[in-house]
Coordinates of C-alpha atoms and ligand atoms in Angstrom, one line a residue:
M1 CA -7.4 -40.3 -10.6
P2 CA -4.4 -40.8 -12.9
A3 CA -2.5 -37.6 -14.1
S4 CA -1.2 -39.5 -17.0
A5 CA -1.3 -43.0 -18.2
E6 CA 1.6 -43.9 -15.7
T7 CA 1.1 -42.2 -12.5
Y8 CA -1.5 -41.5 -9.8
A9 CA -2.1 -37.7 -9.4
I10 CA -1.5 -36.2 -6.0
P11 CA -5.0 -34.5 -5.2
P12 CA -4.7 -30.7 -4.5
S13 CA -6.2 -31.4 -1.1
V14 CA -3.2 -33.6 -0.2
D15 CA -0.7 -30.9 -1.4
A16 CA -2.8 -28.4 0.9
F17 CA -2.7 -30.9 3.8
L18 CA 1.0 -31.6 3.5
A19 CA 1.8 -27.7 3.5
G20 CA -0.3 -27.2 6.6
D21 CA 0.5 -27.7 10.3
H22 CA 0.6 -31.2 11.6
N23 CA 0.0 -30.6 15.3
L24 CA -1.3 -32.5 18.4
L25 CA -5.0 -33.0 19.0
I26 CA -5.5 -32.7 22.8
G27 CA -9.1 -32.3 23.9
D28 CA -10.7 -29.8 21.6
R29 CA -7.5 -28.0 20.6
W30 CA -4.7 -28.6 18.0
T31 CA -1.4 -27.5 19.5
P32 CA 2.2 -27.5 18.7
A33 CA 4.4 -29.6 21.1
T34 CA 5.0 -27.7 24.4
S35 CA 8.7 -28.0 23.7
G36 CA 8.1 -26.8 20.1
E37 CA 9.8 -29.9 18.7
T38 CA 9.0 -31.1 15.2
L39 CA 10.2 -33.9 13.1
D40 CA 10.8 -33.7 9.3
I41 CA 8.5 -36.4 7.7
V42 CA 10.2 -38.1 4.7
N43 CA 8.8 -39.6 1.5
P44 CA 10.6 -43.0 1.4
A45 CA 10.3 -43.2 -2.4
T46 CA 12.5 -40.0 -2.8
G47 CA 14.3 -39.4 0.6
K48 CA 12.6 -35.9 0.5
V49 CA 11.0 -34.1 3.4
I50 CA 7.2 -33.7 2.6
A51 CA 6.0 -32.3 5.9
K52 CA 6.9 -31.5 9.5
A53 CA 5.0 -33.0 12.4
A54 CA 4.9 -31.8 16.0
M55 CA 6.5 -34.4 18.5
A56 CA 4.7 -34.6 21.8
G57 CA 6.7 -34.5 25.1
V58 CA 5.8 -35.6 28.6
E59 CA 3.7 -32.5 29.3
D60 CA 1.7 -32.9 26.1
V61 CA 1.0 -36.6 27.1
D62 CA -0.2 -35.5 30.4
A63 CA -2.5 -33.0 29.0
A64 CA -3.9 -35.5 26.7
V65 CA -4.5 -38.0 29.5
R66 CA -6.3 -35.3 31.4
A67 CA -8.5 -34.7 28.4
A68 CA -9.2 -38.3 27.9
R69 CA -9.8 -38.9 31.6
H70 CA -12.3 -36.0 31.8
A71 CA -14.2 -37.3 28.7
F72 CA -14.4 -40.7 30.3
D73 CA -14.9 -39.9 34.0
H74 CA -17.2 -36.8 33.8
G75 CA -17.6 -36.0 30.1
P76 CA -20.4 -37.0 27.7
W77 CA -18.8 -40.1 26.2
S78 CA -19.4 -42.6 29.2
K79 CA -22.9 -41.1 29.5
M80 CA -23.9 -41.5 25.9
M81 CA -26.3 -44.2 24.9
P82 CA -24.7 -46.9 22.9
A83 CA -26.7 -45.9 19.8
Q84 CA -25.3 -42.4 19.9
R85 CA -21.6 -43.8 20.1
R86 CA -22.6 -46.1 17.3
A87 CA -23.8 -43.2 15.1
L88 CA -20.6 -41.3 15.6
I89 CA -18.3 -44.2 14.8
L90 CA -20.5 -44.8 11.6
A91 CA -20.2 -41.3 10.7
L92 CA -16.4 -41.4 11.1
A93 CA -16.4 -44.4 8.7
D94 CA -18.5 -42.5 6.1
E95 CA -16.2 -39.5 6.4
I96 CA -13.2 -41.7 5.8
E97 CA -15.0 -43.3 2.8
A98 CA -15.6 -39.9 1.3
H99 CA -11.8 -39.2 1.4
I100 CA -10.4 -42.6 0.3
E101 CA -8.2 -41.3 -2.4
E102 CA -6.8 -38.6 -0.2
L103 CA -6.0 -40.7 2.7
A104 CA -4.5 -43.5 0.5
M105 CA -2.3 -40.9 -1.2
I106 CA -1.1 -39.5 2.2
D107 CA -0.2 -43.0 3.4
T108 CA 1.6 -43.6 0.1
L109 CA 3.6 -40.6 0.3
N110 CA 4.4 -41.1 4.0
M111 CA 5.1 -44.8 4.1
G112 CA 5.7 -46.0 0.5
M113 CA 3.1 -48.5 -0.2
P114 CA 1.7 -48.5 -3.7
V115 CA -1.6 -46.5 -4.0
P116 CA -3.9 -49.5 -4.7
D117 CA -2.3 -51.2 -1.5
A118 CA -2.9 -48.1 0.5
R119 CA -6.4 -47.9 -0.6
Y120 CA -7.1 -51.4 0.4
F121 CA -4.7 -52.2 3.4
S122 CA -4.8 -48.9 5.1
V123 CA -8.1 -47.2 4.2
M124 CA -10.7 -49.7 3.3
L125 CA -9.8 -52.0 6.2
S126 CA -10.1 -48.9 8.5
I127 CA -13.6 -48.2 7.2
E128 CA -14.6 -51.8 7.7
S129 CA -13.1 -52.0 11.1
L130 CA -15.2 -48.9 12.1
R131 CA -18.4 -50.2 10.7
Y132 CA -17.9 -53.7 12.2
N133 CA -17.1 -52.4 15.6
A134 CA -20.0 -49.8 15.6
G135 CA -22.2 -52.9 15.6
W136 CA -20.8 -54.0 19.0
C137 CA -21.9 -50.7 20.7
G138 CA -24.2 -51.9 23.6
K139 CA -23.9 -55.7 22.7
I140 CA -21.3 -56.8 25.1
S141 CA -23.0 -57.7 28.4
G142 CA -22.2 -59.6 31.6
E143 CA -24.2 -62.6 32.6
T144 CA -26.4 -63.8 35.6
V145 CA -24.5 -66.4 37.6
T146 CA -26.0 -69.1 39.8
V147 CA -24.1 -69.3 43.1
G148 CA -24.1 -72.1 45.7
V149 CA -25.6 -70.0 48.4
P150 CA -29.4 -69.9 48.5
D151 CA -31.5 -66.6 47.9
H152 CA -28.7 -64.8 46.2
H153 CA -28.7 -63.0 42.9
A154 CA -25.3 -62.7 41.3
Y155 CA -24.2 -61.2 38.0
T156 CA -21.3 -59.7 36.1
I157 CA -21.2 -56.3 34.5
K158 CA -19.0 -55.4 31.5
E159 CA -17.5 -52.0 32.0
P160 CA -15.2 -50.1 29.6
I161 CA -11.7 -50.2 30.9
G162 CA -11.4 -46.4 30.7
V163 CA -8.6 -44.4 29.1
V164 CA -6.6 -46.4 26.4
G165 CA -3.2 -45.5 25.2
A166 CA -2.9 -46.9 21.6
I167 CA 0.6 -47.1 20.4
V168 CA 1.1 -48.2 16.8
P169 CA 3.9 -48.8 14.2
W170 CA 4.3 -47.5 10.7
N171 CA 3.6 -50.4 8.3
T172 CA -0.1 -49.5 7.6
P173 CA -0.4 -46.2 9.3
L174 CA -4.1 -45.2 9.1
M175 CA -5.3 -48.7 9.6
A176 CA -2.9 -49.5 12.6
G177 CA -4.5 -46.7 14.6
V178 CA -8.2 -47.1 13.4
I179 CA -8.2 -50.9 14.4
K180 CA -7.5 -49.9 18.0
I181 CA -9.8 -46.8 18.2
A182 CA -12.7 -48.6 16.6
P183 CA -13.2 -51.2 19.3
A184 CA -12.1 -49.0 22.1
L185 CA -14.8 -46.5 21.2
A186 CA -17.4 -49.1 20.7
A187 CA -16.6 -50.5 24.2
G188 CA -17.1 -46.9 25.6
C189 CA -13.4 -46.0 26.3
T190 CA -11.6 -42.8 25.4
V191 CA -8.3 -43.0 23.5
I192 CA -4.9 -41.4 23.1
L193 CA -3.5 -42.5 19.8
K194 CA 0.3 -42.3 19.4
P195 CA 1.2 -43.1 15.7
A196 CA 4.8 -44.0 14.9
E197 CA 6.9 -40.9 14.8
I198 CA 7.9 -41.4 11.2
T199 CA 4.2 -41.9 9.8
P200 CA 2.0 -39.5 11.7
L201 CA 0.2 -37.9 8.7
T202 CA -2.9 -39.8 8.2
A203 CA -3.5 -39.9 12.1
V204 CA -3.5 -36.1 12.0
R205 CA -6.0 -36.2 9.0
L206 CA -8.0 -38.7 11.1
G207 CA -8.1 -36.4 14.0
Q208 CA -9.5 -33.6 11.7
M209 CA -12.3 -36.0 10.7
I210 CA -13.0 -37.0 14.2
E211 CA -13.6 -33.4 15.1
K212 CA -15.7 -32.9 12.0
V213 CA -18.1 -35.7 12.5
G214 CA -18.7 -34.3 16.1
F215 CA -17.0 -36.6 18.7
P216 CA -16.9 -34.8 22.0
P217 CA -13.5 -33.2 22.9
G218 CA -11.1 -35.6 24.7
V219 CA -12.7 -38.7 23.4
V220 CA -9.9 -39.2 20.8
N221 CA -6.6 -37.4 21.3
I222 CA -3.8 -37.8 18.7
L223 CA -0.2 -37.3 19.6
A224 CA 2.6 -38.0 17.3
G225 CA 5.8 -38.4 19.3
H226 CA 9.0 -40.5 19.8
G227 CA 8.5 -43.9 21.3
G228 CA 11.0 -43.4 24.1
I229 CA 9.5 -40.1 25.1
A230 CA 5.7 -39.8 24.3
G231 CA 5.2 -43.6 24.1
Q232 CA 7.1 -44.2 27.4
A233 CA 5.2 -41.4 29.1
L234 CA 1.8 -43.0 28.1
V235 CA 2.8 -46.3 29.4
E236 CA 4.1 -44.8 32.7
H237 CA 1.0 -42.5 33.2
P238 CA -1.1 -43.5 36.1
G239 CA -4.2 -41.9 34.4
V240 CA -4.0 -44.5 31.6
D241 CA -5.9 -47.7 32.2
K242 CA -4.9 -49.8 29.3
I243 CA -2.2 -49.8 26.6
S244 CA -3.1 -51.5 23.4
F245 CA 0.3 -51.8 21.7
T246 CA 1.4 -53.0 18.2
G247 CA 5.0 -53.1 17.4
S248 CA 8.3 -55.1 17.8
T249 CA 8.7 -57.8 20.4
A250 CA 11.7 -55.9 22.0
V251 CA 9.6 -52.8 22.6
G252 CA 6.6 -54.9 23.8
Q253 CA 8.8 -56.6 26.4
H254 CA 9.9 -53.2 27.6
L255 CA 6.3 -52.0 27.9
V256 CA 5.3 -55.0 29.9
R257 CA 8.1 -54.1 32.4
T258 CA 7.1 -50.4 32.4
A259 CA 3.3 -51.1 32.7
A260 CA 4.0 -53.3 35.8
G261 CA 4.6 -50.0 37.7
T262 CA 0.8 -49.2 37.5
M263 CA -0.5 -52.7 36.7
K264 CA -2.4 -51.2 33.7
R265 CA -3.9 -53.6 31.3
I266 CA -1.8 -54.3 28.3
S267 CA -2.4 -56.1 25.1
L268 CA 0.4 -56.7 22.7
E269 CA 0.5 -57.3 18.8
L270 CA 4.1 -58.1 18.2
G271 CA 6.5 -59.5 15.5
G272 CA 6.5 -62.7 13.6
K273 CA 8.6 -65.0 11.6
S274 CA 5.8 -67.0 10.1
P275 CA 6.3 -70.4 8.4
V276 CA 4.7 -71.4 5.1
F277 CA 4.5 -75.1 4.4
I278 CA 4.0 -76.3 0.9
F279 CA 3.1 -80.1 0.7
P280 CA 3.7 -82.2 -2.4
D281 CA 0.0 -82.3 -3.4
A282 CA -0.6 -78.5 -3.1
D283 CA -1.9 -76.6 -6.1
L284 CA 1.4 -74.8 -7.0
E285 CA -0.2 -72.6 -9.5
L286 CA -1.8 -70.9 -6.5
A287 CA 0.7 -71.7 -3.7
I288 CA 3.8 -70.2 -5.6
P289 CA 2.3 -66.7 -6.4
M290 CA 0.5 -66.5 -3.1
T291 CA 3.7 -67.3 -1.1
A292 CA 5.6 -64.7 -3.1
M293 CA 3.0 -62.1 -2.5
L294 CA 3.0 -63.0 1.2
I295 CA 6.5 -61.9 1.7
F296 CA 6.9 -59.2 -1.1
K297 CA 3.6 -57.3 -0.6
N298 CA 4.1 -54.0 1.4
S299 CA 7.9 -54.7 0.8
G300 CA 7.6 -57.5 3.5
Q301 CA 6.5 -55.0 6.1
I302 CA 3.6 -57.1 7.2
C303 CA 3.7 -58.6 10.8
A304 CA 2.1 -61.8 9.4
A305 CA 4.4 -62.0 6.3
G306 CA 5.5 -65.6 5.5
S307 CA 9.1 -65.2 5.8
R308 CA 10.2 -68.9 6.3
L309 CA 9.3 -71.3 3.4
F310 CA 9.3 -75.0 4.1
A311 CA 8.5 -77.0 0.7
H312 CA 8.6 -80.7 0.4
H313 CA 12.0 -81.8 -1.0
T314 CA 10.3 -83.4 -4.1
I315 CA 8.8 -80.0 -5.2
F316 CA 11.3 -77.7 -3.6
D317 CA 13.4 -76.7 -6.7
K318 CA 10.2 -76.1 -8.6
V319 CA 8.6 -73.9 -5.9
V320 CA 11.8 -71.9 -5.4
A321 CA 12.3 -71.4 -9.2
G322 CA 8.7 -70.3 -9.4
I323 CA 9.1 -67.7 -6.6
E324 CA 12.3 -66.4 -8.1
D325 CA 10.4 -66.0 -11.4
F326 CA 7.7 -64.1 -9.7
A327 CA 10.2 -61.9 -7.8
R328 CA 12.1 -61.0 -11.0
R329 CA 8.8 -60.0 -12.6
F330 CA 7.4 -58.2 -9.4
K331 CA 7.4 -54.5 -10.4
V332 CA 9.4 -52.5 -7.9
G333 CA 9.3 -48.8 -8.3
S334 CA 7.7 -45.4 -7.3
P335 CA 4.5 -46.3 -5.3
L336 CA 2.9 -43.5 -7.4
E337 CA 3.4 -45.4 -10.7
M338 CA 0.6 -47.4 -11.9
G339 CA 1.3 -51.1 -12.1
V340 CA 4.1 -51.0 -9.5
E341 CA 3.6 -53.8 -7.0
M342 CA 6.2 -53.0 -4.5
G343 CA 7.4 -49.6 -3.1
P344 CA 10.4 -48.7 -0.9
L345 CA 11.0 -49.7 2.6
V346 CA 9.6 -47.1 5.0
S347 CA 13.0 -45.4 5.9
E348 CA 16.7 -45.5 5.4
K349 CA 17.0 -47.1 8.8
Q350 CA 14.7 -49.9 7.8
M351 CA 16.5 -50.4 4.4
N352 CA 19.9 -50.6 6.2
R353 CA 18.3 -53.1 8.6
V354 CA 17.0 -55.4 5.8
T355 CA 20.1 -55.3 3.7
G356 CA 22.2 -55.8 6.9
Y357 CA 20.3 -59.1 7.5
I358 CA 20.9 -60.2 4.0
D359 CA 24.6 -59.5 4.3
K360 CA 24.8 -61.2 7.6
G361 CA 23.0 -64.2 6.2
R362 CA 25.6 -64.5 3.3
A363 CA 28.4 -64.1 5.8
D364 CA 26.8 -67.0 7.8
G365 CA 26.9 -69.2 4.8
A366 CA 23.4 -68.7 3.2
E367 CA 23.1 -68.2 -0.6
V368 CA 21.1 -65.5 -2.4
A369 CA 18.9 -67.3 -5.0
C370 CA 17.6 -63.9 -6.2
G371 CA 17.6 -60.3 -5.3
G372 CA 19.8 -59.5 -2.2
G373 CA 20.4 -55.8 -2.7
R374 CA 19.3 -52.2 -2.8
V375 CA 17.6 -51.0 -5.9
G376 CA 18.9 -47.6 -7.3
S377 CA 20.3 -44.9 -5.1
E378 CA 17.2 -42.6 -4.6
G379 CA 14.7 -43.7 -2.0
F380 CA 15.0 -46.8 0.2
F381 CA 14.3 -49.7 -2.2
V382 CA 15.3 -53.3 -1.7
E383 CA 14.9 -56.1 -4.3
P384 CA 12.5 -59.0 -3.5
T385 CA 15.0 -61.6 -2.2
V386 CA 15.0 -65.2 -1.8
M387 CA 17.7 -67.0 0.3
V388 CA 18.5 -70.7 0.5
N389 CA 20.9 -73.1 2.1
A390 CA 20.7 -71.3 5.5
R391 CA 21.6 -72.9 8.7
P392 CA 18.5 -72.9 11.0
D393 CA 20.5 -71.3 13.8
I394 CA 21.4 -68.0 11.9
S395 CA 19.8 -64.6 12.5
L396 CA 18.4 -64.7 9.0
V397 CA 16.2 -67.6 9.9
R398 CA 15.5 -66.8 13.5
E399 CA 14.9 -63.0 13.6
E400 CA 12.2 -60.9 12.2
I401 CA 13.6 -58.9 9.2
F402 CA 10.4 -57.0 8.3
G403 CA 11.4 -56.7 4.7
P404 CA 11.0 -58.6 1.3
V405 CA 13.3 -61.5 2.3
L406 CA 12.2 -65.1 2.1
V407 CA 14.4 -67.9 3.4
A408 CA 13.5 -71.2 1.9
A409 CA 14.5 -74.8 2.9
P410 CA 13.4 -78.2 1.8
V411 CA 11.5 -80.6 4.1
T412 CA 12.3 -84.3 3.8
S413 CA 10.1 -85.7 6.5
N414 CA 6.6 -87.0 5.9
D415 CA 5.8 -87.1 9.5
L416 CA 3.5 -84.1 10.4
D417 CA 4.8 -83.9 14.0
Q418 CA 8.3 -83.4 12.6
V419 CA 7.2 -81.0 9.9
A420 CA 5.2 -78.9 12.4
A421 CA 8.2 -78.9 14.8
I422 CA 10.4 -77.2 12.1
G423 CA 7.9 -74.5 11.9
N424 CA 7.5 -74.2 15.7
D425 CA 11.2 -73.9 16.1
S426 CA 10.9 -70.2 16.5
D427 CA 10.6 -67.7 19.4
Y428 CA 7.6 -66.2 17.4
G429 CA 4.1 -67.6 17.0
L430 CA 2.0 -65.2 14.9
S431 CA 0.8 -66.9 11.8
A432 CA 1.3 -70.0 9.8
Y433 CA 0.3 -71.0 6.2
V434 CA -0.3 -74.5 4.9
W435 CA -0.7 -75.5 1.3
T436 CA -2.2 -78.9 0.7
N437 CA -5.1 -80.4 -1.0
N438 CA -5.5 -83.0 1.8
M439 CA -7.7 -81.4 4.3
S440 CA -6.8 -83.9 7.0
V441 CA -3.3 -82.7 6.7
G442 CA -4.3 -79.2 6.8
H443 CA -6.4 -79.6 9.9
Q444 CA -3.8 -81.8 11.6
M445 CA -1.0 -79.1 10.9
A446 CA -3.5 -76.3 12.2
R447 CA -3.5 -78.2 15.6
K448 CA 0.1 -78.9 15.7
L449 CA 1.3 -75.3 14.9
K450 CA 1.9 -73.0 17.8
T451 CA 0.8 -69.8 16.2
G452 CA -2.1 -67.4 16.8
S453 CA -3.6 -68.2 13.3
V454 CA -3.2 -70.8 10.7
R455 CA -4.3 -70.2 7.1
I456 CA -4.8 -73.3 4.8
N457 CA -4.5 -72.6 1.1
G458 CA -4.7 -68.9 1.4
G459 CA -2.9 -65.6 2.4
V460 CA -3.3 -63.2 5.3
N461 CA -7.0 -63.0 5.9
L462 CA -7.6 -59.8 7.8
D463 CA -11.2 -59.8 8.4
A464 CA -12.8 -57.6 11.0
N465 CA -14.7 -60.6 12.4
L466 CA -11.8 -63.0 12.7
P467 CA -9.5 -62.8 15.8
F468 CA -5.9 -62.1 15.0
G469 CA -2.9 -62.1 17.4
G470 CA 0.1 -63.9 18.4
A471 CA 1.2 -67.0 20.5
K472 CA 4.7 -67.1 22.2
M473 CA 6.7 -63.9 21.7
S474 CA 4.3 -62.6 19.1
G475 CA 1.9 -61.1 21.7
W476 CA -0.8 -61.1 24.2
G477 CA -4.5 -61.0 23.4
R478 CA -6.4 -60.7 20.2
E479 CA -7.6 -57.9 17.9
Y480 CA -10.5 -58.1 15.6
G481 CA -13.8 -59.9 16.1
R482 CA -15.6 -60.2 19.5
D483 CA -12.3 -60.9 21.3
G484 CA -11.0 -57.6 20.0
V485 CA -13.7 -55.5 21.5
E486 CA -13.9 -57.6 24.7
A487 CA -10.3 -56.6 25.3
F488 CA -11.5 -53.0 26.1
F489 CA -13.8 -54.2 29.0
E490 CA -13.3 -55.0 32.6
S491 CA -15.6 -57.6 34.3
K492 CA -17.2 -56.6 37.7
T493 CA -19.1 -59.2 39.8
V494 CA -22.1 -58.2 41.9
S495 CA -23.7 -60.5 44.4
V496 CA -26.9 -59.6 46.3
A497 CA -28.3 -61.4 49.3
L498 CA -32.1 -61.5 48.5
T499 CA -33.1 -62.3 52.2
A500 CA -31.4 -61.8 55.4
G501 CA -29.5 -65.0 56.1
L502 CA -26.5 -66.9 55.0
G503 CA -23.9 -65.2 53.0
Q504 CA -20.9 -66.7 51.3
S505 CA -18.6 -66.3 54.3
D506 CA -21.2 -68.3 56.3
A507 CA -21.1 -71.2 54.0
S508 CA -19.2 -73.2 56.4
A509 CA -22.3 -73.2 58.4
I510 CA -24.2 -75.2 55.7
D511 CA -24.3 -78.9 56.2
L512 CA -23.0 -80.2 52.9
K513 CA -23.3 -83.8 53.9
Ligands
NAD601 P1 8.5 -50.5 17.2 O1 8.3 -51.5 18.4 O2 9.9 -50.0 17.2 O3 7.5 -49.2 17.4 C1 6.2 -49.4 17.6 C2 5.5 -48.2 18.3 O4 6.1 -48.2 19.6 C3 6.0 -46.8 17.7 O5 4.9 -46.0 17.8 C4 7.1 -46.4 18.5 O6 7.2 -44.9 18.6 C5 6.7 -46.9 19.9 N1 7.7 -47.2 20.9 C6 9.0 -47.3 20.7 N2 9.6 -47.4 21.9 C7 8.7 -47.1 22.9 C8 8.7 -47.1 24.3 N3 9.9 -47.2 25.0 N4 7.6 -46.8 25.0 C9 6.4 -46.7 24.3 N5 6.4 -46.8 23.0 C10 7.4 -47.0 22.3 O7 8.0 -51.2 16.0 P2 8.1 -50.6 14.4 O8 9.4 -50.7 14.0 O9 7.4 -49.3 14.4 O10 7.0 -51.7 13.7 C11 7.5 -52.8 13.2 C12 7.1 -54.0 14.2 O11 5.7 -54.0 14.4 C13 7.4 -55.4 13.7 O12 8.0 -56.2 14.7 C14 6.1 -55.9 13.3 O13 5.9 -57.3 13.2 C15 5.2 -55.3 14.3 N6 3.9 -55.4 14.0 C16 3.0 -56.3 14.5 C17 1.6 -56.4 14.1 C18 0.7 -57.4 14.7 O14 -0.5 -57.3 14.6 N7 1.2 -58.5 15.4 C19 1.1 -55.6 13.1 C20 2.0 -54.6 12.6 C21 3.4 -54.5 12.9

């Protein structure tokens, strides 16, 4: 609730939470790191420390894996009926729903997203993910398979993979973890969640809620920790059956190499450099603000942000002028202030990374159409920025910036293969956006684009039932939807000879002629 006409008040429960301990949840105990290490957690809007969090080391990861293994191999979780698991997952959703304002405020203070965005992107999508996935409990099953040998009964069983290490980034802290925990639990797996080291706070609060609603010990363990230490230990650990990772492509590649040591399953939601195409017949009243929101929302720290704009040359100037106008009016400021649309970047490091890309783009010959610099000297704010006249081979165009920076280029061709090829000229393949009123063009583009998803006349559509993931270097596998929950199962084949007689290995004895 507002403290005044201008700002959202920090609920007393949040102050109390921030002042408390932020330890590791391992089995049924909350514990500091064995090494005693903590990290100062910083509010990116002010640069001030708001809390301290325990940072797990290798021993802590090992203890958490043992707790998760026990809950899976011997504990109640794998022996529970699907309906019991479903009830617990739904209870967790209800508990989160009862604390929307508190959780949104913690993510706002820790990550910098404006309060309404934290409510929706981080908290509401978490609730929806839990309720959606709860519905899958007990509904994924194998099939009966007809085989070529007579008198055989063959079938497949879907079994939960086992212990899952969920490693997530900082850009929507609560939601990033919950969208992995929810399908993993629905499948019957146990989980060790490692939030990003700089945004561990809502994960700690989530752990308290998981305990409160009565999940058995060890089913969900929560360990904040540095990627190179706690994350690495999780990936190397032979007791972990699967790593579900969201983060940068560079770290994803490293995890693939590391996971090869144990051949554990791995799914990867990685970076993007997603193209937005605006065709001359598009509804510009809609396409312009939506394109601007797609790159400026959450300060551009959205994996599926549309960061490369390709507008037909006949409308290019109008589109860019419209986005510039939007950018100048987009309200940047404290994420606690009502009406603010864009907060800071998550950290000083991220701010320097983003301004570094802008400066390098300038040095490489690109021009700043609007924005282009830091805002103020307190906190880590960067202006909504549009850049033009960039050569297609420079880092500004090719690399993921993960900030509010749009690179715009006119398209002269009317040939859809050529237009799609411009968008496909990227190592990434996460999302693409197409604005046109000609649905034939829209659907043709959807087929030609090498991306995990294509949105026609709309923005990011994160729906719990709609698979999401990347092609090319944007990842392996899909989250959300049935695909998302199936990713936590392993398939086992069973074949029974119903009568004594020919088995598969005797098939050569069958006269096939
Ligand atoms: P990051 O790769 O630096 O870190 C992600 C997570 O991996 C963190 O928890 C980090 O501690 C951990 N980590 C780092 N090194 C590790 C190691 N050696 N072993 C194990 N874990 C390690 O990414 P980031 O900067 O936190 O997040 C931004 C990136 O995430 C962007 O590239 C963005 O596109 C991507 N992202 C992708 C999606 C998607 O769904 N495709 C969603 C959100 C963010």
